Amino acid sequence: MSDYDYDVLVVGAGNAAFSAAHAAREQVSRVGMLEKATMAELGGNSYFTLGSFRATYHGLDDLRPILSELDEREADRYDLDPYPVESFAADMLRLTRGRTDPTLMRILVEDSFPTLRWLHGHGVKFKLQSDNQVFEVNGRKKFWGGGTIATVGGGIGLIEQHLAAAKATGIDVRAEHQMTGFLVGPTGAVEGVVCRTPQGERQIRARAVVLASGGFEADARLRAVHLGPGWDTAKVRGSRHNTGEGLMSALGIGAQAYGNWSGAHAVAWDINAGPYGNRVLTNKLQRHSYPFGITVNVEGDRFVDEGADFRNYTYAKIGSAILRQTGGLAYQIFDQRGVGLLRTDYGHEGASQVVADSIRELAEKLDLNPGRLERTITGYNESVGDRPFDPTVLDGLATSGLEPPKSNWAQPIDRPPYVAFPVGCAITFTYGGVRVDEDARVLNQADQPIPGLHAAGEVVGGLFYDNYPGGSGLMSGAVFGRRAGRTAARHSRDRG
Ligand SMILES: Cc1cc2nc3c(=O)[nH]c(=O)nc-3n(C[C@H](O)[C@H](O)[C@H](O)COP(=O)(O)OP(=O)(O)OC[C@H]3O[C@@H](n4cnc5c(N)ncnc54)[C@H](O)[C@@H]3O)c2cc1C
């Protein structure tokens, strides 16, 4: 009988962890997953997602074989520009201002589509994002911003499909196992983990470990320490369990800290949402349609270029801009032109919103200075240009002489009733993590692999700096999870 409980042990049960477990199980028989949460709360941040995966493709024909849902009659009306490797790479470089790790970025981009096909082979179901990523222009339904593919059933569906695949192949998923440290052998190799369970502390031994336990976004103290003042007050958009024990334990055994440790993905979020993600509403509390209105702070002033780019390329940094405002509070304001373009999320039951027939009345209802808000909106309306409006392209319909500018989609706000959505900042995940090589092996401070330790997902640093292209988190978890699982299985066999 082996001394080891598992050939490969994966810490976490989100998308990166399941991807690692499936890949390991292709090569070795005893694969385990340890999840801190209860079975009812399984799935990490991945559960709360829309299930949007950013991947490359040349056109609809590339995607057809992996789509479980496609209305062929509707498909005739779709315009889907190709999204080749060069475009994904250019988006990563542009948004991170050239700081993304070139090796990790190349792997993410080049492996994206093959990994979608591989996930599809493991029972993950995909569809086109034909609701919130499409606008109809001249009778054609045009996809925009690289957000094209999502899982059937969103994040909830993704986790259900992963779990079903894991059960079918005999992967052992153990809930209520909070990893608190590593078992390290005399040569420095990782040989398992220490866990806190309802029955007390346990040691679980494995020939190889994959760390996929997420970032530290759900720990207020670590947020304040690493992201800076004010971040302790941010709400958490997803799981309450990503509090960084796995990440900090890895640093504790010599893993190299890597990437943008003071940076995080954070969005505009319904001001009345709870402190952590809501497992029924999941991503519906997000407020991503700000490019089609204006956003003001409690002083009644604009503070951000709402139309700087497609929202897929700005939404991850708008949360931090809101956090910096008085009280961490802002209001997205739309007239009836903007209201017609809102994402479906805005319409959920209980969404916080205020409606008024005039700007003055709106200001009074929001407890803002009415004269100031009227001045802001009049100034904005007077500065907008007169080019044609097109939400599917960067239409250049910009303000002139206004600070901050609105660079695209700047239509006047003058058609009542007006609607305001109060928003705060919610953190999605932290960008800093451990350093991995191209085989997803965790590196020490001398750039050497720590034997037996692999990592994937949010716990890895180096890909995202300051900003992020929507849909890349799940894609990165799957790409590097698959690599980590494969390498861990190989390491496990070599050790045997
Ligand atoms: C509301 C919302 C919407 C989003 N939408 C999208 C989207 O559509 N597309 C996209 O690409 N990204 C999206 N994201 C980001 C995405 O969720 C992450 O990038 C991705 O899910 C990270 O996967 P992961 O497996 O690394 O982490 P997670 O899915 O968070 O998994 C980490 C797991 O580790 C467990 N864990 C933590 N600590 C321990 C421990 N000590 N011991 C054992 N287990 C532990 C956690 O409980 C969790 O199950 C969204 C996030 C949120 C919150």
XYZ file of C-alpha atoms in Angstrom, residues 8-461:
454
model
C -2.393 14.242 -7.310
C -4.120 16.416 -4.738
C -5.778 19.653 -5.834
C -6.504 22.425 -3.320
C -9.749 24.247 -4.156
C -12.876 23.413 -6.134
C -13.292 26.261 -8.591
C -12.751 26.208 -12.335
C -8.930 26.079 -12.156
C -9.049 23.243 -9.615
C -11.533 21.141 -11.596
C -9.522 21.719 -14.783
C -6.375 20.511 -12.990
C -8.186 17.503 -11.558
C -9.602 16.422 -14.960
C -6.162 16.741 -16.580
C -4.471 14.782 -13.795
C -7.151 12.088 -13.899
C -6.398 11.530 -17.600
C -3.026 10.140 -16.482
C -3.246 8.880 -12.893
C -5.982 7.133 -10.955
C -6.034 8.636 -7.470
C -6.960 12.302 -7.743
C -8.394 14.255 -4.819
C -9.773 17.764 -4.401
C -9.928 19.601 -1.071
C -12.449 22.402 -0.704
C -12.668 24.703 2.286
C -16.380 25.475 1.864
C -19.277 23.131 2.534
C -20.644 21.076 -0.357
C -23.542 23.577 -0.584
C -21.076 26.459 -1.132
C -18.727 24.670 -3.503
C -17.334 26.343 -6.616
C -15.409 29.403 -5.434
C -15.640 32.566 -7.480
C -16.174 30.441 -10.569
C -19.725 29.673 -9.351
C -20.650 33.393 -9.349
C -19.516 34.084 -12.911
C -21.421 34.592 -16.084
C -19.304 31.734 -17.424
C -17.758 33.996 -20.039
C -14.583 32.520 -21.566
C -12.320 34.719 -23.721
C -10.880 32.545 -26.466
C -9.584 32.952 -29.985
C -11.554 31.896 -33.095
C -11.718 32.737 -36.761
C -15.482 32.712 -37.067
C -18.671 30.916 -36.133
C -17.584 27.737 -37.935
C -14.701 27.314 -35.462
C -17.129 27.558 -32.556
C -19.998 25.411 -33.886
C -18.474 22.046 -32.783
C -18.309 23.144 -29.138
C -21.633 24.976 -28.931
C -24.369 23.035 -27.173
C -26.941 25.714 -27.890
C -27.167 27.558 -31.216
C -30.308 28.798 -32.910
C -29.280 28.365 -36.587
C -31.938 30.814 -37.852
C -30.676 33.483 -35.462
C -27.081 32.590 -36.358
C -27.699 33.798 -39.931
C -28.153 37.295 -38.531
C -24.963 37.289 -36.424
C -21.881 39.313 -37.302
C -18.920 37.787 -35.526
C -15.560 39.333 -36.303
C -12.612 36.901 -36.028
C -10.702 37.089 -32.734
C -7.293 35.663 -33.609
C -4.306 35.070 -31.332
C -2.886 38.471 -32.338
C -6.008 40.312 -31.153
C -6.152 38.538 -27.772
C -2.412 39.195 -27.269
C -2.831 42.848 -28.270
C -5.692 43.245 -25.760
C -3.563 41.737 -22.982
C -0.629 43.993 -23.796
C -2.755 47.142 -24.153
C -4.720 46.632 -20.935
C -1.709 45.711 -18.794
C 0.416 48.424 -20.454
C 2.875 45.813 -21.633
C 3.516 44.368 -18.182
C 1.843 40.973 -18.584
C 4.387 38.142 -18.319
C 5.118 37.373 -21.997
C 5.422 33.594 -21.520
C 2.261 33.207 -19.445
C 0.376 35.534 -21.761
C 1.454 33.601 -24.878
C 0.293 30.337 -23.290
C -3.048 31.842 -22.231
C -3.727 33.181 -25.699
C -2.446 30.251 -27.773
C -4.005 27.553 -25.576
C -7.343 29.322 -25.177
C -9.315 27.708 -27.993
C -7.743 24.221 -27.718
C -8.583 24.338 -23.998
C -12.230 25.185 -24.729
C -12.375 22.116 -26.971
C -10.792 20.055 -24.203
C -13.294 21.356 -21.603
C -16.098 20.550 -24.019
C -14.715 16.990 -24.126
C -15.060 16.942 -20.327
C -18.733 17.827 -20.452
C -18.592 21.626 -20.168
C -21.345 23.109 -22.325
C -20.878 26.349 -24.247
C -23.166 28.826 -25.992
C -22.820 32.224 -27.645
C -23.339 35.242 -25.373
C -26.100 36.492 -27.582
C -27.859 38.524 -24.877
C -25.457 40.992 -23.290
C -22.653 40.921 -25.868
C -24.734 41.757 -28.923
C -26.365 44.941 -30.215
C -28.591 45.036 -33.254
C -27.416 47.484 -35.937
C -29.081 47.713 -39.374
C -30.864 44.389 -38.854
C -27.605 42.539 -38.031
C -26.756 41.261 -34.541
C -23.197 42.271 -33.895
C -20.917 40.810 -31.240
C -18.415 43.266 -29.784
C -15.538 43.455 -27.322
C -14.264 39.859 -27.558
C -16.890 38.501 -25.144
C -18.483 35.858 -27.326
C -18.575 32.487 -25.575
C -20.094 31.485 -22.226
C -21.057 28.306 -20.450
C -24.629 27.055 -20.508
C -26.079 27.930 -17.100
C -23.354 30.520 -16.398
C -21.030 29.887 -13.458
C -23.605 27.697 -11.720
C -23.806 25.502 -14.830
C -20.021 25.455 -15.142
C -19.554 24.118 -11.625
C -22.388 21.584 -11.978
C -20.855 20.312 -15.226
C -17.347 20.142 -13.717
C -18.626 18.310 -10.649
C -20.580 15.794 -12.717
C -17.461 15.088 -14.815
C -15.339 14.698 -11.685
C -17.822 12.262 -10.140
C -17.993 10.272 -13.375
C -14.225 9.711 -13.386
C -13.916 8.962 -9.675
C -12.203 12.173 -8.577
C -12.583 12.405 -4.803
C -14.032 15.812 -3.862
C -13.860 16.552 -0.140
C -15.669 19.617 1.195
C -14.953 21.291 4.556
C -11.210 20.709 4.190
C -9.450 24.018 4.709
C -5.821 23.732 3.700
C -3.635 25.520 6.249
C -0.117 24.437 5.281
C 2.087 22.095 3.258
C 3.844 18.871 4.188
C 7.401 19.321 2.985
C 9.853 16.394 2.779
C 13.526 16.460 3.754
C 14.605 17.441 0.229
C 12.184 20.357 0.103
C 9.594 18.565 -2.052
C 5.914 19.133 -1.303
C 4.374 15.845 -0.150
C 0.882 16.853 0.836
C -1.048 19.371 2.891
C -2.339 20.022 6.380
C -6.073 20.719 6.646
C -8.572 21.961 9.162
C -11.737 19.835 9.088
C -14.814 19.591 11.338
C -13.135 16.483 12.841
C -9.925 18.376 13.623
C -6.580 18.825 11.898
C -5.613 16.249 9.269
C -2.531 15.564 7.199
C -3.176 14.391 3.651
C -0.240 13.012 1.685
C 0.129 13.221 -2.090
C 2.873 12.689 -4.632
C 2.051 16.069 -6.180
C -0.099 19.041 -5.183
C -1.871 21.612 -7.354
C -2.722 24.847 -5.570
C -5.897 26.371 -7.030
C -7.243 28.105 -3.940
C -7.855 31.574 -5.401
C -6.566 34.975 -4.308
C -6.929 36.916 -1.044
C -9.816 39.198 -2.039
C -12.153 37.983 0.717
C -9.789 38.925 3.572
C -10.279 42.569 4.627
C -6.940 42.769 6.439
C -4.915 41.404 3.516
C -6.749 43.779 1.174
C -5.813 46.769 3.324
C -2.197 45.566 3.608
C -1.605 44.836 -0.064
C -4.108 46.953 -2.017
C -3.991 49.986 0.255
C -6.202 52.204 2.416
C -9.915 51.903 1.827
C -9.849 48.443 0.304
C -10.893 46.875 3.594
C -14.284 48.545 3.015
C -14.873 47.074 -0.448
C -17.574 44.470 -0.880
C -16.650 41.029 -2.147
C -18.268 40.121 -5.430
C -17.982 36.378 -5.088
C -16.854 33.715 -2.639
C -16.184 34.561 1.002
C -13.659 31.705 1.170
C -10.780 33.121 -0.888
C -8.848 34.444 2.086
C -5.362 33.591 0.887
C -4.235 30.714 3.170
C -3.019 28.668 0.205
C -1.179 31.593 -1.323
C 0.450 32.662 1.953
C 1.415 29.063 2.795
C 3.144 28.799 -0.585
C 5.086 31.998 0.112
C 5.916 30.524 3.524
C 7.729 27.551 1.937
C 9.707 29.782 -0.396
C 7.433 30.384 -3.404
C 8.174 33.568 -5.297
C 5.640 36.403 -4.983
C 4.884 37.624 -8.486
C 2.738 40.117 -10.377
C 0.648 43.084 -9.357
C 0.270 42.620 -5.592
C -1.282 46.063 -5.109
C -3.781 45.514 -7.923
C -7.200 43.910 -8.103
C -10.146 43.416 -10.414
C -13.068 45.425 -8.987
C -16.371 46.523 -10.491
C -19.382 48.791 -10.008
C -21.853 46.876 -7.824
C -25.344 47.501 -6.449
C -24.793 49.636 -3.342
C -27.244 47.575 -1.302
C -25.652 44.200 -2.046
C -24.457 42.139 0.906
C -20.816 41.943 1.988
C -20.143 38.784 -0.090
C -21.524 37.284 -3.284
C -25.176 36.221 -3.370
C -25.503 32.620 -4.599
C -28.928 33.261 -6.141
C -28.278 36.601 -7.877
C -24.566 35.793 -8.554
C -23.290 38.296 -11.151
C -26.621 40.163 -11.550
C -25.565 42.735 -8.934
C -22.935 44.113 -11.334
C -23.609 47.437 -13.042
C -21.616 47.314 -16.285
C -23.633 49.576 -18.624
C -22.033 52.860 -17.517
C -20.718 53.596 -21.080
C -24.289 54.554 -22.049
C -24.815 57.165 -19.336
C -22.716 59.191 -16.945
C -21.407 58.352 -13.481
C -21.254 61.004 -10.748
C -19.992 61.020 -7.158
C -21.826 62.376 -4.090
C -20.590 65.871 -4.988
C -22.512 65.515 -8.253
C -19.339 65.516 -10.392
C -18.205 63.095 -13.062
C -14.856 61.476 -12.236
C -14.168 58.900 -14.947
C -14.246 58.569 -18.748
C -17.269 56.264 -18.960
C -16.669 55.647 -22.668
C -12.898 55.108 -22.656
C -13.302 51.661 -24.255
C -15.758 48.764 -24.532
C -16.880 47.916 -21.037
C -15.161 44.508 -21.314
C -11.928 46.500 -21.185
C -12.809 49.055 -18.484
C -15.210 47.361 -16.038
C -12.403 45.702 -14.036
C -10.931 49.051 -13.001
C -14.098 51.112 -12.508
C -14.560 49.642 -9.018
C -11.318 51.170 -7.756
C -12.275 54.564 -9.256
C -15.544 54.419 -7.267
C -13.744 53.327 -4.093
C -11.663 56.518 -4.255
C -14.794 58.746 -4.179
C -16.326 60.148 -0.995
C -17.971 57.297 0.890
C -17.011 54.867 -1.885
C -20.333 55.734 -3.503
C -21.391 56.796 -7.015
C -24.519 57.049 -9.175
C -24.893 55.810 -12.733
C -27.397 58.097 -14.476
C -29.239 57.258 -17.694
C -31.988 58.860 -19.735
C -34.392 56.816 -21.870
C -31.801 56.380 -24.659
C -29.399 54.766 -22.188
C -32.085 52.754 -20.422
C -32.796 50.918 -23.690
C -29.181 49.697 -23.778
C -28.843 48.425 -20.215
C -27.645 44.893 -19.597
C -30.336 42.500 -18.448
C -28.697 42.441 -14.962
C -30.120 45.899 -14.195
C -33.647 44.530 -14.279
C -33.426 41.975 -11.476
C -35.945 42.098 -8.668
C -34.789 44.360 -5.857
C -32.185 46.255 -7.925
C -31.473 49.607 -6.245
C -32.658 52.433 -8.473
C -34.241 55.875 -8.360
C -36.483 57.277 -11.127
C -37.420 60.937 -11.672
C -38.938 63.184 -14.346
C -36.326 65.926 -13.990
C -32.666 66.142 -13.033
C -33.584 68.360 -10.079
C -36.061 65.807 -8.765
C -33.485 63.028 -9.315
C -30.885 64.972 -7.313
C -33.341 65.556 -4.475
C -34.247 61.874 -4.341
C -30.536 60.944 -4.276
C -29.742 63.607 -1.672
C -27.324 65.325 -4.079
C -26.992 69.097 -4.522
C -29.605 69.747 -7.290
C -27.861 72.823 -8.749
C -24.564 70.983 -8.949
C -26.035 67.916 -10.672
C -27.941 70.138 -13.124
C -24.693 71.990 -13.929
C -22.830 68.692 -14.448
C -25.450 67.345 -16.815
C -25.965 70.626 -18.702
C -22.183 70.961 -19.134
C -21.983 67.382 -20.343
C -24.912 67.781 -22.780
C -23.406 70.947 -24.246
C -20.090 69.207 -24.896
C -21.289 66.142 -26.802
C -20.526 65.838 -30.518
C -22.905 64.929 -33.336
C -21.387 61.827 -34.957
C -23.565 58.737 -35.392
C -23.990 56.583 -32.286
C -23.010 52.888 -32.599
C -22.637 50.732 -29.468
C -20.883 47.924 -31.380
C -17.788 49.975 -32.266
C -15.679 52.654 -30.593
C -17.828 55.261 -32.331
C -15.767 58.354 -31.440
C -18.937 60.176 -30.362
C -16.974 62.119 -27.762
C -17.302 65.192 -25.582
C -15.089 68.160 -26.299
C -13.598 70.500 -23.721
C -14.891 68.441 -20.808
C -12.784 67.028 -17.976
C -12.833 64.085 -17.626
C -13.853 63.469 -21.237
C -16.268 60.816 -22.409
C -14.517 59.331 -25.432
C -17.269 57.239 -27.045
C -21.069 56.862 -26.972
C -21.506 60.386 -25.529
C -25.189 60.993 -26.259
C -26.995 63.793 -24.402
C -28.918 62.952 -21.241
C -32.156 64.788 -21.876
C -34.953 62.266 -22.360
C -36.897 61.734 -19.119
C -37.689 59.830 -17.072
C -34.144 59.652 -15.718
C -32.916 56.617 -13.837
C -30.034 56.484 -11.353
C -28.398 53.316 -10.012
C -26.395 53.807 -6.785
C -23.176 51.778 -6.918
C -20.197 50.925 -4.748
C -16.986 49.006 -5.327
C -16.922 45.207 -5.240
C -13.662 43.316 -5.558
C -13.599 40.311 -7.883
C -10.094 38.943 -7.394
C -6.540 40.008 -6.595
C -3.872 40.111 -9.319
C -0.778 39.205 -7.257
C 0.149 35.580 -6.668
C 2.910 33.014 -6.929
C 5.185 32.662 -9.916
C 4.829 29.613 -12.162
C 6.789 28.406 -15.181
C 5.247 27.290 -18.450
C 4.400 23.895 -16.948
C 2.553 25.613 -14.081
C 5.250 24.523 -11.602
C 5.592 26.973 -8.701
C 8.992 28.688 -8.716
C 11.062 29.626 -5.707
C 12.927 32.901 -5.310
C 15.843 31.488 -7.347
C 13.435 30.764 -10.237
C 13.685 27.008 -9.585
C 10.594 24.775 -9.353
C 9.547 23.697 -5.862
C 9.270 19.923 -6.452
C 5.715 18.639 -6.203
C 4.012 22.058 -6.168
C 1.964 23.386 -9.086
C -0.538 26.241 -9.288
C -3.306 27.676 -11.451
C -6.034 30.314 -11.438
C -6.247 33.410 -9.277
C -3.460 32.167 -7.012
C -0.957 32.734 -9.858
C 0.458 36.225 -10.453
